[in-house]
Amino acid sequence: MNEIKILGAYGTKSKGFGTSAFYLDEKNVIDAGNLLKPLEEKSALIENIWLTHSHLDHICDIAYIIDNYFSYRNTTLNIIGLPETIKAVKKHFLNDLIWPDFSVIHMHNSKQMTVRYTEIEIGTRYKIDENSSIEAFKTDHTVPSCGYIFTKENKSILITADTYSLDTAIHLIESRKDINSFVVECSFPSDMEALAKESKHLTPKILFEKLEVLKRDDIRLYINHIKPLFLEKMIKEIAYYRGKWEPKILEDEEIINF
Ligand SMILES: [Zn+2]
Ligand SMILES: [Zn+2]
């Protein structure tokens, strides 16, 4: 069976809670919210970071895995995302003001630069290795954003990351039987619906309303990106609104088999 590891499952950092990051394999992660703590020196082996969008809770550990293990690295770190995401990281994060521009700094052990950037397109399947590939799909957030479908041995997991609309994700799940697992965000409790809409996130009530049109019932549902402060309240709300679904609320360092 295929597996991915949840390195960070929550919508903001807090004591004992990490932000979004998914460990696909030794060299590939989706998002960089929480890499350093769970991976320690294995962080130095990461070669590709597939970003969903430019928000800090999804990019922050890029800064620290480079800094901590600078002398261990011997491959360039490839930061991958939509053109707007790459532009935002270059201009507002690794810009020599907030953090060094590592795309012009040589690695300690090599003539190659520490960081490079790769822009991707929605709907194109990118090969990771002989058995696995990854494809971005459009999501609906306050900045340009995407989710990913990770495929291994012809089985797939779909990860939405931050989004308000689930239309594209639901369409993909209905049309692709290889998708057997679905990780969806849910950030705020249902009485904070106005803030959720404005910040383009979901509440338990909105999430399960949107899932009503999804006809498939042979798919495993996982929830991430809960704000830790509201965890207890949202666990109760998810149980109340879940309907036919049996969602699993993800925790840091949990494994998903798909
Ligand atoms: Zn987020
Ligand atoms: Zn976001």
PDB file of C-alpha atoms and ligand atoms in Angstrom:
ATOM      1  CA  MET A   1       0.000   0.000   0.000  1.00  0.00           C
ATOM      2  CA  ASN A   2       1.087   3.562  -0.678  1.00  0.00           C
ATOM      3  CA  GLU A   3       1.611   6.008   2.112  1.00  0.00           C
ATOM      4  CA  ILE A   4       2.225   9.654   2.816  1.00  0.00           C
ATOM      5  CA  LYS A   5       3.108  11.154   6.177  1.00  0.00           C
ATOM      6  CA  ILE A   6       1.454  14.246   7.588  1.00  0.00           C
ATOM      7  CA  LEU A   7       4.284  16.418   8.901  1.00  0.00           C
ATOM      8  CA  GLY A   8       1.980  19.264   9.936  1.00  0.00           C
ATOM      9  CA  ALA A   9      -1.801  19.002  10.106  1.00  0.00           C
ATOM     10  CA  TYR A  10      -3.037  22.328  11.456  1.00  0.00           C
ATOM     11  CA  GLY A  11      -4.059  25.781  10.264  1.00  0.00           C
ATOM     12  CA  THR A  12      -1.630  27.674  12.448  1.00  0.00           C
ATOM     13  CA  LYS A  13       1.432  27.014  14.588  1.00  0.00           C
ATOM     14  CA  SER A  14       0.928  26.511  18.292  1.00  0.00           C
ATOM     15  CA  LYS A  15       2.715  24.523  21.002  1.00  0.00           C
ATOM     16  CA  GLY A  16       2.545  20.899  19.823  1.00  0.00           C
ATOM     17  CA  PHE A  17       0.823  21.771  16.519  1.00  0.00           C
ATOM     18  CA  GLY A  18       2.536  22.086  13.130  1.00  0.00           C
ATOM     19  CA  THR A  19       1.286  23.760   9.947  1.00  0.00           C
ATOM     20  CA  SER A  20       0.728  22.180   6.530  1.00  0.00           C
ATOM     21  CA  ALA A  21       3.324  19.790   5.154  1.00  0.00           C
ATOM     22  CA  PHE A  22       2.972  16.356   3.520  1.00  0.00           C
ATOM     23  CA  TYR A  23       5.883  13.928   3.173  1.00  0.00           C
ATOM     24  CA  LEU A  24       5.528  12.104  -0.156  1.00  0.00           C
ATOM     25  CA  ASP A  25       8.950  10.466  -0.052  1.00  0.00           C
ATOM     26  CA  GLU A  26      12.524  11.187   1.054  1.00  0.00           C
ATOM     27  CA  LYS A  27      12.926  13.882  -1.610  1.00  0.00           C
ATOM     28  CA  ASN A  28       9.439  15.325  -2.097  1.00  0.00           C
ATOM     29  CA  VAL A  29       7.062  17.264   0.126  1.00  0.00           C
ATOM     30  CA  ILE A  30       3.891  19.234  -0.492  1.00  0.00           C
ATOM     31  CA  ASP A  31       4.177  22.530   1.409  1.00  0.00           C
ATOM     32  CA  ALA A  32       6.755  23.471   4.009  1.00  0.00           C
ATOM     33  CA  GLY A  33       4.797  24.499   7.095  1.00  0.00           C
ATOM     34  CA  ASN A  34       6.451  21.954   9.377  1.00  0.00           C
ATOM     35  CA  LEU A  35       9.560  20.194   8.088  1.00  0.00           C
ATOM     36  CA  LEU A  36      12.372  20.847  10.498  1.00  0.00           C
ATOM     37  CA  LYS A  37      10.917  19.392  13.685  1.00  0.00           C
ATOM     38  CA  PRO A  38       9.581  16.087  12.299  1.00  0.00           C
ATOM     39  CA  LEU A  39      12.385  15.498   9.787  1.00  0.00           C
ATOM     40  CA  GLU A  40      15.459  16.883  11.615  1.00  0.00           C
ATOM     41  CA  GLU A  41      18.583  16.068   9.537  1.00  0.00           C
ATOM     42  CA  LYS A  42      16.437  14.270   6.926  1.00  0.00           C
ATOM     43  CA  SER A  43      15.349  17.821   5.958  1.00  0.00           C
ATOM     44  CA  ALA A  44      18.675  18.122   4.133  1.00  0.00           C
ATOM     45  CA  LEU A  45      17.590  15.350   1.718  1.00  0.00           C
ATOM     46  CA  ILE A  46      14.471  17.196   0.550  1.00  0.00           C
ATOM     47  CA  GLU A  47      14.907  18.140  -3.111  1.00  0.00           C
ATOM     48  CA  ASN A  48      11.436  19.261  -4.215  1.00  0.00           C
ATOM     49  CA  ILE A  49       8.907  21.372  -2.325  1.00  0.00           C
ATOM     50  CA  TRP A  50       5.566  21.477  -4.167  1.00  0.00           C
ATOM     51  CA  LEU A  51       3.841  24.601  -2.862  1.00  0.00           C
ATOM     52  CA  THR A  52       0.067  25.043  -2.825  1.00  0.00           C
ATOM     53  CA  HIS A  53       0.264  28.827  -2.309  1.00  0.00           C
ATOM     54  CA  SER A  54       2.409  31.541  -0.815  1.00  0.00           C
ATOM     55  CA  HIS A  55       0.903  31.923   2.676  1.00  0.00           C
ATOM     56  CA  LEU A  56       3.390  31.799   5.526  1.00  0.00           C
ATOM     57  CA  ASP A  57       1.952  28.690   7.214  1.00  0.00           C
ATOM     58  CA  HIS A  58       2.773  26.754   4.007  1.00  0.00           C
ATOM     59  CA  ILE A  59       6.249  28.153   3.262  1.00  0.00           C
ATOM     60  CA  CYS A  60       7.865  29.067   6.615  1.00  0.00           C
ATOM     61  CA  ASP A  61      10.157  26.053   7.073  1.00  0.00           C
ATOM     62  CA  ILE A  62      11.816  26.610   3.694  1.00  0.00           C
ATOM     63  CA  ALA A  63      13.801  29.251   5.569  1.00  0.00           C
ATOM     64  CA  TYR A  64      14.817  26.964   8.430  1.00  0.00           C
ATOM     65  CA  ILE A  65      15.647  23.743   6.610  1.00  0.00           C
ATOM     66  CA  ILE A  66      18.118  25.632   4.426  1.00  0.00           C
ATOM     67  CA  ASP A  67      19.614  27.524   7.334  1.00  0.00           C
ATOM     68  CA  ASN A  68      19.940  24.602   9.765  1.00  0.00           C
ATOM     69  CA  TYR A  69      21.374  22.059   7.365  1.00  0.00           C
ATOM     70  CA  PHE A  70      23.189  24.343   4.950  1.00  0.00           C
ATOM     71  CA  SER A  71      26.489  22.446   5.266  1.00  0.00           C
ATOM     72  CA  TYR A  72      24.732  19.056   4.789  1.00  0.00           C
ATOM     73  CA  ARG A  73      23.059  19.902   1.488  1.00  0.00           C
ATOM     74  CA  ASN A  74      24.558  18.706  -1.775  1.00  0.00           C
ATOM     75  CA  THR A  75      21.535  19.047  -4.053  1.00  0.00           C
ATOM     76  CA  THR A  76      19.791  22.266  -5.020  1.00  0.00           C
ATOM     77  CA  LEU A  77      16.437  22.741  -3.323  1.00  0.00           C
ATOM     78  CA  ASN A  78      13.772  23.033  -6.015  1.00  0.00           C
ATOM     79  CA  ILE A  79      10.838  25.252  -4.995  1.00  0.00           C
ATOM     80  CA  ILE A  80       7.900  24.385  -7.229  1.00  0.00           C
ATOM     81  CA  GLY A  81       4.555  26.121  -7.639  1.00  0.00           C
ATOM     82  CA  LEU A  82       2.225  28.219  -9.753  1.00  0.00           C
ATOM     83  CA  PRO A  83       3.992  31.200 -11.398  1.00  0.00           C
ATOM     84  CA  GLU A  84       2.272  33.640  -8.973  1.00  0.00           C
ATOM     85  CA  THR A  85       3.399  31.575  -5.970  1.00  0.00           C
ATOM     86  CA  ILE A  86       7.010  31.485  -7.153  1.00  0.00           C
ATOM     87  CA  LYS A  87       6.914  35.207  -7.806  1.00  0.00           C
ATOM     88  CA  ALA A  88       5.609  35.876  -4.277  1.00  0.00           C
ATOM     89  CA  VAL A  89       8.281  33.706  -2.620  1.00  0.00           C
ATOM     90  CA  LYS A  90      11.055  35.414  -4.606  1.00  0.00           C
ATOM     91  CA  LYS A  91       9.769  38.928  -4.090  1.00  0.00           C
ATOM     92  CA  HIS A  92       8.522  38.806  -0.492  1.00  0.00           C
ATOM     93  CA  PHE A  93      10.349  35.978   1.292  1.00  0.00           C
ATOM     94  CA  LEU A  94      13.754  34.840  -0.055  1.00  0.00           C
ATOM     95  CA  ASN A  95      14.512  38.387  -1.156  1.00  0.00           C
ATOM     96  CA  ASP A  96      17.636  39.333   0.863  1.00  0.00           C
ATOM     97  CA  LEU A  97      15.476  41.411   3.219  1.00  0.00           C
ATOM     98  CA  ILE A  98      13.344  38.878   5.040  1.00  0.00           C
ATOM     99  CA  TRP A  99      15.732  35.957   4.371  1.00  0.00           C
ATOM    100  CA  PRO A 100      18.736  35.467   2.037  1.00  0.00           C
ATOM    101  CA  ASP A 101      18.185  35.002  -1.690  1.00  0.00           C
ATOM    102  CA  PHE A 102      19.523  31.434  -1.793  1.00  0.00           C
ATOM    103  CA  SER A 103      19.096  31.245  -5.567  1.00  0.00           C
ATOM    104  CA  VAL A 104      22.375  33.213  -5.849  1.00  0.00           C
ATOM    105  CA  ILE A 105      24.210  31.518  -2.975  1.00  0.00           C
ATOM    106  CA  HIS A 106      26.340  28.447  -3.716  1.00  0.00           C
ATOM    107  CA  MET A 107      25.941  25.360  -1.592  1.00  0.00           C
ATOM    108  CA  HIS A 108      28.732  24.699   0.872  1.00  0.00           C
ATOM    109  CA  ASN A 109      29.889  21.540  -0.940  1.00  0.00           C
ATOM    110  CA  SER A 110      29.080  22.407  -4.533  1.00  0.00           C
ATOM    111  CA  LYS A 111      29.232  24.996  -7.285  1.00  0.00           C
ATOM    112  CA  GLN A 112      25.465  24.721  -7.695  1.00  0.00           C
ATOM    113  CA  MET A 113      23.122  27.293  -6.163  1.00  0.00           C
ATOM    114  CA  THR A 114      21.224  26.415  -2.973  1.00  0.00           C
ATOM    115  CA  VAL A 115      17.739  27.111  -4.352  1.00  0.00           C
ATOM    116  CA  ARG A 116      16.117  27.073  -7.768  1.00  0.00           C
ATOM    117  CA  TYR A 117      12.531  27.728  -8.819  1.00  0.00           C
ATOM    118  CA  THR A 118      10.227  25.744 -11.093  1.00  0.00           C
ATOM    119  CA  GLU A 119       6.869  27.017 -12.326  1.00  0.00           C
ATOM    120  CA  ILE A 120       4.141  24.473 -12.969  1.00  0.00           C
ATOM    121  CA  GLU A 121       0.842  24.465 -14.845  1.00  0.00           C
ATOM    122  CA  ILE A 122      -2.561  23.377 -13.633  1.00  0.00           C
ATOM    123  CA  GLY A 123      -3.571  19.990 -15.100  1.00  0.00           C
ATOM    124  CA  THR A 124      -0.120  18.804 -16.173  1.00  0.00           C
ATOM    125  CA  ARG A 125       1.107  15.547 -14.696  1.00  0.00           C
ATOM    126  CA  TYR A 126       4.728  15.757 -13.471  1.00  0.00           C
ATOM    127  CA  LYS A 127       6.691  12.568 -13.022  1.00  0.00           C
ATOM    128  CA  ILE A 128       8.363  12.115  -9.629  1.00  0.00           C
ATOM    129  CA  ASP A 129       9.884   8.664 -10.263  1.00  0.00           C
ATOM    130  CA  GLU A 130       9.069   5.425 -12.113  1.00  0.00           C
ATOM    131  CA  ASN A 131       5.928   4.790 -10.051  1.00  0.00           C
ATOM    132  CA  SER A 132       4.707   8.178  -8.947  1.00  0.00           C
ATOM    133  CA  SER A 133       3.526  11.503 -10.321  1.00  0.00           C
ATOM    134  CA  ILE A 134       1.893  14.714  -9.168  1.00  0.00           C
ATOM    135  CA  GLU A 135      -0.620  17.073 -10.740  1.00  0.00           C
ATOM    136  CA  ALA A 136      -1.903  20.478  -9.605  1.00  0.00           C
ATOM    137  CA  PHE A 137      -5.554  21.538  -9.760  1.00  0.00           C
ATOM    138  CA  LYS A 138      -7.084  24.956  -9.232  1.00  0.00           C
ATOM    139  CA  THR A 139      -8.455  25.915  -5.822  1.00  0.00           C
ATOM    140  CA  ASP A 140     -10.224  28.988  -4.475  1.00  0.00           C
ATOM    141  CA  HIS A 141      -8.260  31.013  -1.923  1.00  0.00           C
ATOM    142  CA  THR A 142      -7.341  34.683  -1.301  1.00  0.00           C
ATOM    143  CA  VAL A 143      -4.114  34.313  -3.314  1.00  0.00           C
ATOM    144  CA  PRO A 144      -3.460  32.181  -6.429  1.00  0.00           C
ATOM    145  CA  SER A 145      -3.508  28.598  -5.163  1.00  0.00           C
ATOM    146  CA  CYS A 146      -3.662  24.958  -6.134  1.00  0.00           C
ATOM    147  CA  GLY A 147      -4.250  21.562  -4.605  1.00  0.00           C
ATOM    148  CA  TYR A 148      -2.428  18.402  -5.683  1.00  0.00           C
ATOM    149  CA  ILE A 149      -3.237  14.866  -6.753  1.00  0.00           C
ATOM    150  CA  PHE A 150      -0.386  12.531  -5.829  1.00  0.00           C
ATOM    151  CA  THR A 151      -0.451   9.244  -7.747  1.00  0.00           C
ATOM    152  CA  LYS A 152       1.540   6.123  -6.947  1.00  0.00           C
ATOM    153  CA  GLU A 153       1.097   2.663  -8.488  1.00  0.00           C
ATOM    154  CA  ASN A 154      -2.120   3.927 -10.173  1.00  0.00           C
ATOM    155  CA  LYS A 155      -3.726   4.949  -6.896  1.00  0.00           C
ATOM    156  CA  SER A 156      -4.170   8.591  -5.942  1.00  0.00           C
ATOM    157  CA  ILE A 157      -4.746  10.922  -3.040  1.00  0.00           C
ATOM    158  CA  LEU A 158      -6.200  14.382  -3.563  1.00  0.00           C
ATOM    159  CA  ILE A 159      -5.153  17.203  -1.214  1.00  0.00           C
ATOM    160  CA  THR A 160      -7.083  20.460  -1.455  1.00  0.00           C
ATOM    161  CA  ALA A 161      -5.000  22.700   0.848  1.00  0.00           C
ATOM    162  CA  ASP A 162      -6.634  26.069   1.613  1.00  0.00           C
ATOM    163  CA  THR A 163      -9.819  26.599  -0.397  1.00  0.00           C
ATOM    164  CA  TYR A 164     -13.403  27.805  -0.139  1.00  0.00           C
ATOM    165  CA  SER A 165     -14.851  26.179  -3.249  1.00  0.00           C
ATOM    166  CA  LEU A 166     -14.632  22.404  -3.632  1.00  0.00           C
ATOM    167  CA  ASP A 167     -16.065  22.323  -7.173  1.00  0.00           C
ATOM    168  CA  THR A 168     -12.826  21.339  -8.942  1.00  0.00           C
ATOM    169  CA  ALA A 169     -11.895  18.785  -6.288  1.00  0.00           C
ATOM    170  CA  ILE A 170     -15.363  17.173  -6.408  1.00  0.00           C
ATOM    171  CA  HIS A 171     -15.318  17.071 -10.212  1.00  0.00           C
ATOM    172  CA  LEU A 172     -11.908  15.370 -10.160  1.00  0.00           C
ATOM    173  CA  ILE A 173     -12.975  12.838  -7.544  1.00  0.00           C
ATOM    174  CA  GLU A 174     -16.130  11.958  -9.510  1.00  0.00           C
ATOM    175  CA  SER A 175     -14.232  11.540 -12.770  1.00  0.00           C
ATOM    176  CA  ARG A 176     -11.103   9.742 -11.527  1.00  0.00           C
ATOM    177  CA  LYS A 177     -11.639   6.406  -9.863  1.00  0.00           C
ATOM    178  CA  ASP A 178      -7.916   6.165  -9.075  1.00  0.00           C
ATOM    179  CA  ILE A 179      -8.498   8.773  -6.341  1.00  0.00           C
ATOM    180  CA  ASN A 180      -9.335   6.825  -3.180  1.00  0.00           C
ATOM    181  CA  SER A 181      -8.450   9.388  -0.497  1.00  0.00           C
ATOM    182  CA  PHE A 182      -9.329  13.030  -0.078  1.00  0.00           C
ATOM    183  CA  VAL A 183      -7.677  15.507   2.316  1.00  0.00           C
ATOM    184  CA  VAL A 184      -9.775  18.633   2.724  1.00  0.00           C
ATOM    185  CA  GLU A 185      -9.226  21.752   4.755  1.00  0.00           C
ATOM    186  CA  CYS A 186     -11.536  22.965   7.496  1.00  0.00           C
ATOM    187  CA  SER A 187     -10.257  25.983   9.396  1.00  0.00           C
ATOM    188  CA  PHE A 188     -12.869  27.725  11.522  1.00  0.00           C
ATOM    189  CA  PRO A 189     -15.897  26.747  13.633  1.00  0.00           C
ATOM    190  CA  SER A 190     -19.296  27.217  12.040  1.00  0.00           C
ATOM    191  CA  ASP A 191     -20.171  30.389  13.991  1.00  0.00           C
ATOM    192  CA  MET A 192     -17.215  32.100  12.283  1.00  0.00           C
ATOM    193  CA  GLU A 193     -18.708  31.618   8.815  1.00  0.00           C
ATOM    194  CA  ALA A 194     -18.246  35.278   7.814  1.00  0.00           C
ATOM    195  CA  LEU A 195     -14.508  35.165   8.541  1.00  0.00           C
ATOM    196  CA  ALA A 196     -14.227  31.777   6.829  1.00  0.00           C
ATOM    197  CA  LYS A 197     -15.840  33.153   3.644  1.00  0.00           C
ATOM    198  CA  GLU A 198     -13.733  36.297   3.685  1.00  0.00           C
ATOM    199  CA  SER A 199     -10.466  34.424   4.232  1.00  0.00           C
ATOM    200  CA  LYS A 200     -11.594  31.654   1.816  1.00  0.00           C
ATOM    201  CA  HIS A 201     -11.608  28.758   4.239  1.00  0.00           C
ATOM    202  CA  LEU A 202     -14.230  26.193   5.257  1.00  0.00           C
ATOM    203  CA  THR A 203     -16.220  25.541   8.429  1.00  0.00           C
ATOM    204  CA  PRO A 204     -17.637  22.071   9.276  1.00  0.00           C
ATOM    205  CA  LYS A 205     -21.154  23.216   8.266  1.00  0.00           C
ATOM    206  CA  ILE A 206     -20.048  24.633   4.898  1.00  0.00           C
ATOM    207  CA  LEU A 207     -17.734  21.688   4.218  1.00  0.00           C
ATOM    208  CA  PHE A 208     -20.436  19.035   4.601  1.00  0.00           C
ATOM    209  CA  GLU A 209     -22.990  21.135   2.685  1.00  0.00           C
ATOM    210  CA  LYS A 210     -20.560  21.297  -0.225  1.00  0.00           C
ATOM    211  CA  LEU A 211     -19.875  17.553  -0.013  1.00  0.00           C
ATOM    212  CA  GLU A 212     -23.572  16.737  -0.454  1.00  0.00           C
ATOM    213  CA  VAL A 213     -23.196  16.731  -4.254  1.00  0.00           C
ATOM    214  CA  LEU A 214     -20.346  14.200  -4.142  1.00  0.00           C
ATOM    215  CA  LYS A 215     -21.896  10.912  -5.207  1.00  0.00           C
ATOM    216  CA  ARG A 216     -18.974   8.582  -4.533  1.00  0.00           C
ATOM    217  CA  ASP A 217     -19.028   6.873  -1.162  1.00  0.00           C
ATOM    218  CA  ASP A 218     -15.961   4.675  -1.653  1.00  0.00           C
ATOM    219  CA  ILE A 219     -13.538   7.449  -0.791  1.00  0.00           C
ATOM    220  CA  ARG A 220     -11.753   8.078   2.520  1.00  0.00           C
ATOM    221  CA  LEU A 221     -12.111  11.610   3.863  1.00  0.00           C
ATOM    222  CA  TYR A 222      -9.421  13.318   5.951  1.00  0.00           C
ATOM    223  CA  ILE A 223      -9.657  16.801   7.455  1.00  0.00           C
ATOM    224  CA  ASN A 224      -6.705  19.113   8.108  1.00  0.00           C
ATOM    225  CA  HIS A 225      -5.906  22.816   8.676  1.00  0.00           C
ATOM    226  CA  ILE A 226      -8.043  23.211  11.822  1.00  0.00           C
ATOM    227  CA  LYS A 227      -6.996  26.183  13.946  1.00  0.00           C
ATOM    228  CA  PRO A 228      -5.749  24.482  17.166  1.00  0.00           C
ATOM    229  CA  LEU A 229      -7.603  26.927  19.435  1.00  0.00           C
ATOM    230  CA  PHE A 230     -10.921  25.628  18.075  1.00  0.00           C
ATOM    231  CA  LEU A 231      -9.960  21.953  17.887  1.00  0.00           C
ATOM    232  CA  GLU A 232     -12.316  20.571  20.540  1.00  0.00           C
ATOM    233  CA  LYS A 233     -15.266  22.607  19.320  1.00  0.00           C
ATOM    234  CA  MET A 234     -14.651  21.630  15.701  1.00  0.00           C
ATOM    235  CA  ILE A 235     -14.298  17.917  16.486  1.00  0.00           C
ATOM    236  CA  LYS A 236     -17.841  18.100  17.932  1.00  0.00           C
ATOM    237  CA  GLU A 237     -19.147  20.082  14.962  1.00  0.00           C
ATOM    238  CA  ILE A 238     -17.611  17.680  12.459  1.00  0.00           C
ATOM    239  CA  ALA A 239     -19.336  14.793  14.263  1.00  0.00           C
ATOM    240  CA  TYR A 240     -22.613  16.732  14.122  1.00  0.00           C
ATOM    241  CA  TYR A 241     -22.512  17.755  10.447  1.00  0.00           C
ATOM    242  CA  ARG A 242     -20.712  14.747   8.891  1.00  0.00           C
ATOM    243  CA  GLY A 243     -23.823  12.964   7.517  1.00  0.00           C
ATOM    244  CA  LYS A 244     -22.814   9.798   5.628  1.00  0.00           C
ATOM    245  CA  TRP A 245     -19.102  10.601   5.899  1.00  0.00           C
ATOM    246  CA  GLU A 246     -16.684   9.096   8.398  1.00  0.00           C
ATOM    247  CA  PRO A 247     -13.987  11.740   8.357  1.00  0.00           C
ATOM    248  CA  LYS A 248     -10.640  11.280  10.079  1.00  0.00           C
ATOM    249  CA  ILE A 249      -9.238  14.459  11.617  1.00  0.00           C
ATOM    250  CA  LEU A 250      -5.525  14.459  10.856  1.00  0.00           C
ATOM    251  CA  GLU A 251      -2.793  14.945  13.432  1.00  0.00           C
ATOM    252  CA  ASP A 252       0.892  15.738  13.049  1.00  0.00           C
ATOM    253  CA  GLU A 253       3.077  12.731  12.098  1.00  0.00           C
ATOM    254  CA  GLU A 254       0.088  10.587  11.100  1.00  0.00           C
ATOM    255  CA  ILE A 255       0.383   8.235   8.105  1.00  0.00           C
ATOM    256  CA  ILE A 256      -2.275   8.025   5.385  1.00  0.00           C
ATOM    257  CA  ASN A 257      -2.418   4.830   3.333  1.00  0.00           C
ATOM    258  CA  PHE A 258      -4.003   5.151  -0.080  1.00  0.00           C
TER     259      PHE A 258
HETATM  260 ZN    ZN B   1      -3.016  27.760   5.409  1.00  0.00          ZN
HETATM  261 ZN    ZN B   2      -3.741  30.185   2.921  1.00  0.00          ZN
END
